Amino acid sequence: MHICVCVLQSSFLSIYDLPTVVRRPAITIVDPGYFHAVVAQYVLCSCSHDSRRTTVAQTRASVPSPDASSCRNASASSDRSPAFTAKILASFVAFVLFVGFVARPAGRYIAYKRTPTGALLSEGSFVVVVIAALLSPLVTDAIGFKYMIGPMMLGLALPGGMPIGATMTERLDSFFIALFLPVYMALSGYRTDLAEVTKAEASEKWCALELFVALCVSGKLVGCVAAGLFFTMPFRDAVVLALMLNIRGIVEVAAINNWGDTMKATAEHYSMLTMSMVLITAVCTPLIKLLYDPSGQFARAKRRSLEHARLSADLRVLTCLYSEDHAAPLIDLLEATGSSRDSPMSLVVLHLTELVGRAASVLKPHRKSTRSSNNPTPSDRIVNAFRYFEQQAAPGAVTVVPYVAQAPFSSMHHDVCSLAHSRKANLILLPFHKSSDGARSTASNAIRSINRSVLQYAPCSVAILVDHGLASGSACATAANSLLQRAALYFLGGADDREALAYAARMPEAGTMSLTVVRFKLRNWVGMGGRDEAMDEELLQEFWARHRDNERVVYVEKTVEDAEGTASVVRAMSDKFDLLVVGRRGGEGESDPEGSTALTCGLSEWSEFPELGVLGDMLASAEFASKVSILVIQQQPPKKIAAVGSNVND
């Protein structure tokens, strides 16, 4: 993008034969009136080389010649020009050293010493940073460089994110984006004059300039696609990347305005460049939305689900947390799930935080903070809790690999799916967007949007834990070290219910969890003999054959007339358990069997949380009397699986 802007800028210089080296000392040597007259005349002249020479001669003749004293002063200044240039370079080096050895340590002191962990800057620290940001362009402009260099270097030196970047974003970003940015863009559009483009004498300039714009855009397209194909990138992704790099934004608008202010671009050029920028962006944006499929990069040739995994295989779970409050219920669930050396559990713990004060998203392994142990970060406390869980488990039964991610809420699901893809996770475990402590409940629409996007694009199965925070007060929680003692699985049939059964089957093997499997059958239902029904029967028979002699496992069949009977049985049985496990059902992927659909027909008409499915939404609703924890599981949809023979490294 920047290369394209530089090419356009250099194109202007080559077309109109502007001086290739124009420095601030030259303005002091030559009379200012003469210099600006020559520049203006060069910009406004035609593309003919002979006419340019004639016009320059006329311009020089029309400008008054400086007197003898001015010439002597210019000659004296010219003699001192090497020293003047050396002074400018020395000033710039001094500014760089000041930023690196004074401003940066001061910024780190303000961010890490004076500001508590997780807090924003104080008023005094905020004023100091703002004053430094305002003085930096004045200094660089005074020593003879572009004013933009100062803030850029200061921003690179100061630590990003919390607390400096977050404070600036919270206190200044809304004001600038809501007021100054629209005004700046409106003034840029007001400066555009379409009448200048339609003039007959401007046709030659229009064709020449648009030719250069077309060459820049096509060159970037061809170059990006060729580079992508060279590195074995799919052709479609290479085209999307090339289109993204051709999108124009505020940087290009500022560059064009600067060319207009410095008379490097005339009114015709400014209008043509602005219209070209708008046209390119208007064409590229819908093409990107049409061609870009974020779910394609997470496709796998092998299914990442619990149903298709071996019983003794390593259970790889990506556990996502948005705050410290999510750690305790997720650890209780993982402890109840059970693990051993013969059936280990690999946990990838991902702490997700909103991106503030930074320009790019961050996804990296967690490293313990270098600050004092008395003031750990939220990520440190979350990781410490999971490390303690790892230490309390049997040797080799649990392994924990922590990660941290900072991203905008709109694209945070990409980090979740990407990490699950790279770590070959079987299950992504997410907290519900609503939480309750018994007295009040809180909800986050941003978290809900992330959960729904993960359900749509995940490369493996997904589970959402709805924690009501009341398990410790239930009559069933009698053990001193565990809040979850009894779990129930409601099995209606279908891929999601089979995935839920495969997960719940691990719980009794831990030795502390009892499991009750409740299978619902529709009265007088003969069955269609479909593939899903056969798979349901096969999985249930395997489960019961394996746990028939386990006293902590109970299998119950309930026959109901319709969906109302299903709801009645669920309401009557749910208060006896600490945890309810259900399949999402009704999500993307394979349709549920006809018989199981009849068991829930009509229950989804007043659905409040579609991401939880029919039963999950009913159990999590405020009208449901039994306030127990709920685990809703969705199996990896078949359409997320890559076709056999595709280039997928599993």
XYZ file of C-alpha atoms in Angstrom, residues 90-100 135-137 139-140 143 149-151 153-154:
22
model
C 23.018 15.978 14.849
C 19.707 17.345 16.133
C 17.855 14.352 14.753
C 20.328 11.917 16.304
C 19.924 13.717 19.628
C 16.152 13.399 19.350
C 16.440 9.675 18.613
C 18.711 9.185 21.618
C 16.339 11.165 23.812
C 13.393 8.991 22.749
C 15.325 5.756 23.244
C 5.821 18.342 21.710
C 7.325 15.579 19.561
C 5.978 16.913 16.212
C 10.625 19.255 17.779
C 10.977 17.244 14.571
C 14.939 20.563 13.292
C 8.211 11.448 12.466
C 8.163 12.634 16.071
C 4.854 11.063 17.197
C 8.994 7.411 17.029
C 7.512 8.273 20.421
